[in-house]
XYZ file of N, CA and C in Angstrom:
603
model
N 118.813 3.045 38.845
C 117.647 2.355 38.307
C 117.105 3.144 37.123
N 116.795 2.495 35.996
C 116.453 3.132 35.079
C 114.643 3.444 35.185
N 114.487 4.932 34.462
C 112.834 4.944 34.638
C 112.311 5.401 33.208
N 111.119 5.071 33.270
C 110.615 5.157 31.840
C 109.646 6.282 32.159
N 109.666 7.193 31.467
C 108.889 8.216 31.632
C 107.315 8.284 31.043
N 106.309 8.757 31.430
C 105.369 8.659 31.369
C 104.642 9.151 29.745
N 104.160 7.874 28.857
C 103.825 8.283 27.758
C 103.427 9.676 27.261
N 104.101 10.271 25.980
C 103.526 11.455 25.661
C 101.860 11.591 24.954
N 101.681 10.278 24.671
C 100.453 9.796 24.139
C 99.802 9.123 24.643
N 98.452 8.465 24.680
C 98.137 7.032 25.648
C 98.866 5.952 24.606
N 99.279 5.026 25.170
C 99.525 4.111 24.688
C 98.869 2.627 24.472
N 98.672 2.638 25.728
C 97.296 1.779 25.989
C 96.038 1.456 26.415
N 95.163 0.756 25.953
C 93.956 0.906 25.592
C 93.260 0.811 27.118
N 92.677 1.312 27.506
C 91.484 2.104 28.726
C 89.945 2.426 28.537
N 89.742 2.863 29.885
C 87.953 2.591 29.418
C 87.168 1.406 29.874
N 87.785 0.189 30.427
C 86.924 -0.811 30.525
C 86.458 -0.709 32.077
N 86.207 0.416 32.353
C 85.469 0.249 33.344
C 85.922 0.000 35.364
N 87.268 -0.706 35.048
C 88.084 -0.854 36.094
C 89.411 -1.620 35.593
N 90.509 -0.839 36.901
C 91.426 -1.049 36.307
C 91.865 -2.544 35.940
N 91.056 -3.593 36.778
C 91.892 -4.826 36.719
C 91.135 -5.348 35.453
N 90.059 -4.741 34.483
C 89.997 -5.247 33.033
C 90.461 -4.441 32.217
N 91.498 -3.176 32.317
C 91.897 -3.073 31.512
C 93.624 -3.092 31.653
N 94.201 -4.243 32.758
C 95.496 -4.430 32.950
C 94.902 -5.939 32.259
N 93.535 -6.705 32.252
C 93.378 -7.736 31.127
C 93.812 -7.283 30.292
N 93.280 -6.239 29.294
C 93.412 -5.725 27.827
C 95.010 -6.067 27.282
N 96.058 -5.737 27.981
C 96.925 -5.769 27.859
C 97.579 -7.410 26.802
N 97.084 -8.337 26.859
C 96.692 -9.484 26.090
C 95.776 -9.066 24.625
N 95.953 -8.796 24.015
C 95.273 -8.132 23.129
C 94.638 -9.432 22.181
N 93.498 -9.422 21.961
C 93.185 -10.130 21.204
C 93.313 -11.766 21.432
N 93.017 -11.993 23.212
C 93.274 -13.348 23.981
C 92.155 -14.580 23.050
N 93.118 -15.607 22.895
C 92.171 -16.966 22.497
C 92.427 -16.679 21.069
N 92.558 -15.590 20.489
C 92.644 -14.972 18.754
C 93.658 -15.336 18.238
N 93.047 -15.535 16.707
C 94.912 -15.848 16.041
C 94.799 -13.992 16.323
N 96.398 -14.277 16.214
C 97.193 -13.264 16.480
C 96.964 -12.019 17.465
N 96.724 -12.623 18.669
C 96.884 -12.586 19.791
C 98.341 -11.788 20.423
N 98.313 -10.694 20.837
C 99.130 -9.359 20.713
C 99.894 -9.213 22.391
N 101.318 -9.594 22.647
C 101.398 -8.956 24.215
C 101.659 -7.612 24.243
N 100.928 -7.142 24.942
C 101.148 -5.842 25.061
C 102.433 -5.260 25.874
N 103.122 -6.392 26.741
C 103.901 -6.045 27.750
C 105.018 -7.136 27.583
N 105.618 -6.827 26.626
C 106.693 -7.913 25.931
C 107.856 -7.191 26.836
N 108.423 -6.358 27.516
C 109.321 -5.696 28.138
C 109.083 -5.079 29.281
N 110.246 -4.963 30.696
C 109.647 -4.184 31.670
C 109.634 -2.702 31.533
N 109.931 -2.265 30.321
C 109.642 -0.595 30.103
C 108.539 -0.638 29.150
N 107.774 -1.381 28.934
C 106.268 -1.305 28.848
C 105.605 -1.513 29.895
N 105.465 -1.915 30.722
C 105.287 -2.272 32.256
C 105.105 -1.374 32.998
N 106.499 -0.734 32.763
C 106.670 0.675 33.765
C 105.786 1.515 32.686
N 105.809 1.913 31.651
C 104.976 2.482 30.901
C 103.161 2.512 31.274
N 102.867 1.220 31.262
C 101.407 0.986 31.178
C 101.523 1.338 32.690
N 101.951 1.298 33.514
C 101.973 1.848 35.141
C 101.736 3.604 35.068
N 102.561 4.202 34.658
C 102.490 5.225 33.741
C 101.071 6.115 33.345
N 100.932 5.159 32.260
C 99.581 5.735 31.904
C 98.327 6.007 32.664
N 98.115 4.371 33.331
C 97.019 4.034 33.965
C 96.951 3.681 35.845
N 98.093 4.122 36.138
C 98.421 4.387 37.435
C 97.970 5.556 37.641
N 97.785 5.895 39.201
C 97.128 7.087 39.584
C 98.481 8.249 40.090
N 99.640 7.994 39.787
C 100.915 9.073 39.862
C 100.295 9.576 38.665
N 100.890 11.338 39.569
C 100.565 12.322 38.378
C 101.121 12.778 36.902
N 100.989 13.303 36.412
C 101.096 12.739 34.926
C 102.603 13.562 34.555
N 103.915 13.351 33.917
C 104.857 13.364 33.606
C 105.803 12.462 34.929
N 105.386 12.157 35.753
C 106.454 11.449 36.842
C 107.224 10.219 36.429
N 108.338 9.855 36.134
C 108.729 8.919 35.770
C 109.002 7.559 36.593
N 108.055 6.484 35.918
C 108.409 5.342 36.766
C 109.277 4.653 36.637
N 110.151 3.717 37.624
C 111.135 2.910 37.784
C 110.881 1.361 36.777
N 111.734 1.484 35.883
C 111.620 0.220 35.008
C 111.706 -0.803 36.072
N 110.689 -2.054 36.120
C 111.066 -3.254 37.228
C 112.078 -3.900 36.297
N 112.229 -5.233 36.951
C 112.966 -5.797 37.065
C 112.503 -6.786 35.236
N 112.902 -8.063 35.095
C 112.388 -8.897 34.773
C 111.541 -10.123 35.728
N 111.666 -10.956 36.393
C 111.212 -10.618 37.316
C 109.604 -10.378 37.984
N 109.568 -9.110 38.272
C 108.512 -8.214 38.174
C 107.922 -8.141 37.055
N 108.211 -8.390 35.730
C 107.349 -8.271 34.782
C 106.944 -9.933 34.635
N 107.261 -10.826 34.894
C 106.738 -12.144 34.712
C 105.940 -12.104 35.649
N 106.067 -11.862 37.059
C 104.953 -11.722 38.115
C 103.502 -11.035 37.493
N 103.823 -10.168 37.088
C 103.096 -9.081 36.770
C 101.692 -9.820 35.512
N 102.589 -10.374 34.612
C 101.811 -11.299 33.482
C 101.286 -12.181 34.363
N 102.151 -13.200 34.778
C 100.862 -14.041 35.712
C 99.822 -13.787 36.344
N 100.151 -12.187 37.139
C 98.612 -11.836 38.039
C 98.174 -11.221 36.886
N 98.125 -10.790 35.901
C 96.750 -10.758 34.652
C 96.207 -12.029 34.391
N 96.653 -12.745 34.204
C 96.790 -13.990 33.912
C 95.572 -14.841 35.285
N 95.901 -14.340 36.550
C 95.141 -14.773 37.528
C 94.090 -13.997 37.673
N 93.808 -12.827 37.408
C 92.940 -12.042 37.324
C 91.602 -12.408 36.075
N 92.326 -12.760 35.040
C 90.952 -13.796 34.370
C 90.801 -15.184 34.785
N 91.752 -15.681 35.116
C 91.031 -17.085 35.406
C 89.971 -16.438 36.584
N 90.254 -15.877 37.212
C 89.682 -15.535 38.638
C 87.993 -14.948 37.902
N 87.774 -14.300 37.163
C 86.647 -13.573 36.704
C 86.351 -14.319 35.393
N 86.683 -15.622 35.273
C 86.061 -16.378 34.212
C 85.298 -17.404 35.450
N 85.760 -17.822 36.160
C 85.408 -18.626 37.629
C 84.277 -17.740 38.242
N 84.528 -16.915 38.105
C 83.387 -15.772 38.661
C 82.106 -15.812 37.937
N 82.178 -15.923 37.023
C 81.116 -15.781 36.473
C 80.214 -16.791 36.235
N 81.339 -18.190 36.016
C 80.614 -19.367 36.195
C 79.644 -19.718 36.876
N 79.060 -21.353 36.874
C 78.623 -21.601 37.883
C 79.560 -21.647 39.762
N 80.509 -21.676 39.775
C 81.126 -21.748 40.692
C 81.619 -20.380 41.801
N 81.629 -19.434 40.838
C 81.387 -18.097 41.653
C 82.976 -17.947 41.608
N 83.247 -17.072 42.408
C 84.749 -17.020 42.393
C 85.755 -18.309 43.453
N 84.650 -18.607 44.249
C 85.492 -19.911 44.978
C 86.113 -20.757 44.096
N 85.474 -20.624 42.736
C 86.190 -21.878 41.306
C 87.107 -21.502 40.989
N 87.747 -20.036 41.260
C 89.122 -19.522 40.800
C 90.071 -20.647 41.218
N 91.278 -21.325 40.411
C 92.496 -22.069 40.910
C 93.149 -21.452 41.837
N 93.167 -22.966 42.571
C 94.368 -22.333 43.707
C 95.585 -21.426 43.712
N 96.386 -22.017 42.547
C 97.743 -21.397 42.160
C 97.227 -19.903 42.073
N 96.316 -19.643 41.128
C 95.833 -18.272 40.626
C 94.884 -17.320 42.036
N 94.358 -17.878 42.515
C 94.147 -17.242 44.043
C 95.020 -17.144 44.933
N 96.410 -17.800 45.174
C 97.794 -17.376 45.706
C 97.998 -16.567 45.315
N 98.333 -16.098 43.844
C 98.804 -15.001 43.441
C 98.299 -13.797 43.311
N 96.633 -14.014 43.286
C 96.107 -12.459 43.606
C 96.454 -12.079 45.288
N 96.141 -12.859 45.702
C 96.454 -12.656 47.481
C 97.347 -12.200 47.902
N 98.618 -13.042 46.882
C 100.492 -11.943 47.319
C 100.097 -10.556 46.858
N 99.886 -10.446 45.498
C 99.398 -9.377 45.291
C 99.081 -8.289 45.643
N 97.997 -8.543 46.388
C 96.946 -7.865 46.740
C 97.838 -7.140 48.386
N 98.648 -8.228 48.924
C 99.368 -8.161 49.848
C 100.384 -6.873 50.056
N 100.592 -6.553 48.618
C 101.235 -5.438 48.930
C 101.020 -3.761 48.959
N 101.678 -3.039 49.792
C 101.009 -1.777 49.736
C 100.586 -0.975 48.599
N 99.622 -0.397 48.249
C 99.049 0.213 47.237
C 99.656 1.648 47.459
N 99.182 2.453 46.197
C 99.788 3.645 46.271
C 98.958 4.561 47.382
N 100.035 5.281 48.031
C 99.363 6.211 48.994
C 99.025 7.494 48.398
N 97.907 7.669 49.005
C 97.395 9.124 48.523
C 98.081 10.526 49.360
N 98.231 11.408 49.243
C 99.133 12.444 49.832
C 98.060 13.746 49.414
N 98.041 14.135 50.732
C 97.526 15.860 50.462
C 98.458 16.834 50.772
N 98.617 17.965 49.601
C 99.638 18.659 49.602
C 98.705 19.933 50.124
N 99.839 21.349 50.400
C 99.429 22.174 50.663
C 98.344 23.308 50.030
N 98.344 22.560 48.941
C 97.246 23.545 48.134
C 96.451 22.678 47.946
N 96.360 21.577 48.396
C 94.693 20.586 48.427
C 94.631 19.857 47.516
N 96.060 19.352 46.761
C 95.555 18.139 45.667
C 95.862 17.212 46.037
N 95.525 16.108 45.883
C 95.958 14.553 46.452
C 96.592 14.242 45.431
N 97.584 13.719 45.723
C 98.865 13.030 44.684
C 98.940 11.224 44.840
N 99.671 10.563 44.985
C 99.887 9.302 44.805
C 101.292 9.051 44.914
N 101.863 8.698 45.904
C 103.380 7.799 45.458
C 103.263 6.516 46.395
N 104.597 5.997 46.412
C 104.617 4.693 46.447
C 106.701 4.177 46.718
N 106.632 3.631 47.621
C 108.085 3.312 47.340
C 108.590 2.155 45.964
N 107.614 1.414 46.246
C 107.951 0.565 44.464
C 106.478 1.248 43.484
N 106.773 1.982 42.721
C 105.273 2.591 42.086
C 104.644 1.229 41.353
N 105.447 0.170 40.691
C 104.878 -0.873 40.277
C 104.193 -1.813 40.622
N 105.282 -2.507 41.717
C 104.529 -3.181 42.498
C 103.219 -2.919 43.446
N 102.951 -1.388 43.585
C 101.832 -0.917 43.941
C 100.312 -0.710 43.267
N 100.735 -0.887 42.020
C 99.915 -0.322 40.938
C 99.362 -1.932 40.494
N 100.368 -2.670 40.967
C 100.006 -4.530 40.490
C 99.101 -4.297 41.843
N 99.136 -4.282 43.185
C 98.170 -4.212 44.631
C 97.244 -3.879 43.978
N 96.823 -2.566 43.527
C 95.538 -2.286 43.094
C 94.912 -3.243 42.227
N 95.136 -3.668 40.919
C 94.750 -4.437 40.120
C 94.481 -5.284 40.922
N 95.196 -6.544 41.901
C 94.367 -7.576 42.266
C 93.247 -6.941 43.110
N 93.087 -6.212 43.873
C 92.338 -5.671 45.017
C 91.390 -5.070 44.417
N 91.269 -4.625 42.665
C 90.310 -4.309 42.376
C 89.436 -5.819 41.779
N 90.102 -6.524 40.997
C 89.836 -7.621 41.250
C 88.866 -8.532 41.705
N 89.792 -8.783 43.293
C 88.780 -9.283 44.337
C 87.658 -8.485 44.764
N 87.734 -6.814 44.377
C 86.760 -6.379 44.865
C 85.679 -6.945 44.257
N 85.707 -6.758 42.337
C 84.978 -6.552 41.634
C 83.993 -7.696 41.466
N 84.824 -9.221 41.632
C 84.182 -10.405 41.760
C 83.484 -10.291 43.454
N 83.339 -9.915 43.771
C 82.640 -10.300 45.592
C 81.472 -8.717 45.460
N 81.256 -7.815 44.669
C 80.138 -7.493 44.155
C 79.350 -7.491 43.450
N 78.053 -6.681 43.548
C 77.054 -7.094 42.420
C 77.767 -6.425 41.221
N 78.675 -5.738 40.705
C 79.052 -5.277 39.504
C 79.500 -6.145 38.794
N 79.637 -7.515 39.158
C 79.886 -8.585 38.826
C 79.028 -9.223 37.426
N 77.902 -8.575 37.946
C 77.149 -9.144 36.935
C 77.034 -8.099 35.379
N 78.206 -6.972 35.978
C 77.516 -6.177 34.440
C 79.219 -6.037 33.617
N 79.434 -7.277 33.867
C 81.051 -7.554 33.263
C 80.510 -8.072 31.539
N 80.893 -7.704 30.771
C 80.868 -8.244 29.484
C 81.812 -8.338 28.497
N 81.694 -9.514 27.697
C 82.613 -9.660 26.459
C 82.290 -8.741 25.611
N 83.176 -8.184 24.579
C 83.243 -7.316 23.702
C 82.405 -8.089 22.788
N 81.561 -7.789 22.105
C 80.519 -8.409 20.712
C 81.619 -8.577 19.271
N 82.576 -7.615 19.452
C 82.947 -7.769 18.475
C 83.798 -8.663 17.646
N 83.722 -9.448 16.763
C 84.459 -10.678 16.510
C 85.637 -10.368 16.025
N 86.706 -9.062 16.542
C 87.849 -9.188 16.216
C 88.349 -8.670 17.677
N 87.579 -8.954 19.002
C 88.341 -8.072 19.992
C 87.668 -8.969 21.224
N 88.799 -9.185 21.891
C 88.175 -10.034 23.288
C 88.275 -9.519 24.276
N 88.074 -7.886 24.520
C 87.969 -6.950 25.446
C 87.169 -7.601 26.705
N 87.230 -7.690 27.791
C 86.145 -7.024 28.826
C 85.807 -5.749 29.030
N 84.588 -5.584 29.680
C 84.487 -4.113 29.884
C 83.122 -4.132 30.877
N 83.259 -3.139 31.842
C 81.843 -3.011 32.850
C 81.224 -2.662 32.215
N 79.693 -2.935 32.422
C 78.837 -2.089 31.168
C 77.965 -1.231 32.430
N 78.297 0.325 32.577
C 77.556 1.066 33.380
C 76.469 1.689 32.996
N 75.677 0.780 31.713
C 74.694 1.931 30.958
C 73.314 1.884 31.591
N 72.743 2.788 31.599
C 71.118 2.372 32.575
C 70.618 1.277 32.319
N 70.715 0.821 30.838
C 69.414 -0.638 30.490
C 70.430 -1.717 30.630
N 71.487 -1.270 31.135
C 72.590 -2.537 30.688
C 72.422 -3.544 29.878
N 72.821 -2.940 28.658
C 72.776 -4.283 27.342
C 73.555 -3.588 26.506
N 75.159 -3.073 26.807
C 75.982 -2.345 26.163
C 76.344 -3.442 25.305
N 76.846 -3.567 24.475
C 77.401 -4.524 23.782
C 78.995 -4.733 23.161
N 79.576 -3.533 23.603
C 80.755 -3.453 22.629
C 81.630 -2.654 23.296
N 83.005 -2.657 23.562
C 83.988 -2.159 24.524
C 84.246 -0.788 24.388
N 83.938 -0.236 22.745
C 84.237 0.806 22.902
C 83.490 1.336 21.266
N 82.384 2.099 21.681
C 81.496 2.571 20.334
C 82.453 3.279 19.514
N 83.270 3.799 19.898
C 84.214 4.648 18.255
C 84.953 3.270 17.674
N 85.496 2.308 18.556
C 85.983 1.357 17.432
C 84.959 0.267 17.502
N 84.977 -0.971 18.146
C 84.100 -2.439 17.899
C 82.681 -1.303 17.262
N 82.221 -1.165 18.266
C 80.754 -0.516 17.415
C 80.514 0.126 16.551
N 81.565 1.218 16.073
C 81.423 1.479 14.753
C 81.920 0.670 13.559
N 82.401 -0.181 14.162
C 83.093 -1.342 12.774
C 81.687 -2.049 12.762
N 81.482 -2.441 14.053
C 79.815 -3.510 13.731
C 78.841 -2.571 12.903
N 78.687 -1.020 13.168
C 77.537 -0.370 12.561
C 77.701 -0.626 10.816
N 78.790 -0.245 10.785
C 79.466 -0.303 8.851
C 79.360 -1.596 8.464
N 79.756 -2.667 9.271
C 79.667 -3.554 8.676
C 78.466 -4.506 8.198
N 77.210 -3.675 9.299
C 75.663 -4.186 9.490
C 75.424 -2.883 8.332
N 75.494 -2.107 7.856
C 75.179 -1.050 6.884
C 75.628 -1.710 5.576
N 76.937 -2.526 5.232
C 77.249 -2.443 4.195
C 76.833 -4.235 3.843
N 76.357 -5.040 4.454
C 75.576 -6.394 4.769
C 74.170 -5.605 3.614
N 73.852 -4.884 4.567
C 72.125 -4.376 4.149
C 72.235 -3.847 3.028
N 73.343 -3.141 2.349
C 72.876 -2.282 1.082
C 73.716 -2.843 -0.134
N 74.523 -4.041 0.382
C 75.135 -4.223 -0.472
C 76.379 -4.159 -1.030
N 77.062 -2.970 -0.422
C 78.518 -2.257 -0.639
C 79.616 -3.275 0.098
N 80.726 -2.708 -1.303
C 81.523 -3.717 -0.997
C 82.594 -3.586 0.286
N 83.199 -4.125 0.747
C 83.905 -4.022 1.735
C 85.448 -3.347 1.590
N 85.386 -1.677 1.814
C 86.673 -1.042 1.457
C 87.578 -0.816 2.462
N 88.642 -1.288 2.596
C 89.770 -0.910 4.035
C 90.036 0.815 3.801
C-alpha cells in the first residue's frame, strides 16, 4: 500500500475552529467562480489526514483507495448540507436524508485511538488512519450541530472566501476566518476606499 508522508509544510488551510469546518475548507472558494478542490487525488486525502489528523507528526499515512476518496467528498459534502439545515429554520432535523445516512456510516466507524506510552504521551493510531480521521469529522459534526456552539458558526465576511469558522471571541462578532488574510485584505481595502489610493497587487 502506498503512503503519503506527512506534509513538510501545512498544506492546508486550518483554524476554523473544528475539525469538521475545516475538512469544509477543503472546497475552496464553494458557490465562487473558481471554486478550488482541494482533494482532487487520494494522496491529498491521505495528505490533509496528515496534516490535520491527530497521528503524530512525520508518520506516514496510507494513500486510500479511490473509492475512499469519493466517500470522503460526499461526507464534506454532507457535513454542510447538514450545518446549512442547522442553522436554518429547521434545525438539523432539515439535514437530507441521503446526507444524514452518510454522516451516520461515518460516524459509524472507529475513530482514532488514543494510546499512552511509557513516558506519558498519548499518541493516536488507527487500523485504517483515514477512514478514522473521516469518524471524527462526522462526529464532530453531529456534535457541533446538537450544541449551543452552534450558534457561533459564521461565514467568512470576506467577498473572496466562503470559509466557515467558530467564532470563540468574548463579544462574538468575529467577522472574518482569518485576520492575517480576509481581514487584512478587508482593512487595506477599507483604507484605500477612504484615502483614495489606487489599488496595487
Amino acid at each position: 500500500m502506498a503512503l503519503s508522508p506527512a506534509p513538510m509544510a501545512p498544506r492546508f488551510r486550518s483554524g476554523a475552529g473544528r475539525l469538521c469546518l475545516d475538512f469544509m475548507r477543503t472546497l475552496r472558494l464553494r458557490g465562487m467562480e473558481g471554486a478550488t478542490e482541494e482533494l482532487p487525488t487520494p494522496e491529498a486525502l491521505a495528505a490533509w489526514v496528515a496534516q490535520l489528523g491527530p497521528y503524530p507528526a512525520g508518520v506516514a499515512v496510507p494513500v486510500p483507495t479511490q473509492d475512499v476518496l469519493r466517500q470522503a467528498r460526499q461526507l464534506r459534502e454532507a457535513v454542510y448540507a447538514l450545518l446549512v439545515a442547522a442553522r436554518g429554520d429547521s434545525g438539523p432535523g432539515g439535514c437530507p436524508p441521503g446526507d444524514r445516512a452518510l454522516l451516520n456510516q461515518a460516524a459509524a466507524v472507529a475513530p482514532p485511538v488514543p494510546v499512552l506510552d511509557e513516558g506519558g504521551l498519548v499518541t493516536y493510531t488507527a487500523a485504517d488512519p483515514v477512514r478514522a480521521v473521516l469518524s471524527d469529522v462526522a462526529r464532530d459534526a453531529l456534535d457541533l450541530v446538537t450544541s449551543a456552539m452552534l450558534a457561533r458558526v459564521r461565514a467568512c465576511a470576506g467577498p473572496r472566501c466562503a470559509a466557515w469558522f467558530l467564532d470563540t471571541s468574548r463579544p462574538g462578532n468575529r467577522r472574518w476566518c482569518s485576520m492575517d488574510t480576509c481581514g487584512n485584505q478587508s482593512k487595506k481595502s477599507t483604507w484605500r476606499t477612504k484615502h483614495g489610493s489606487p489599488d496595487v497587487n
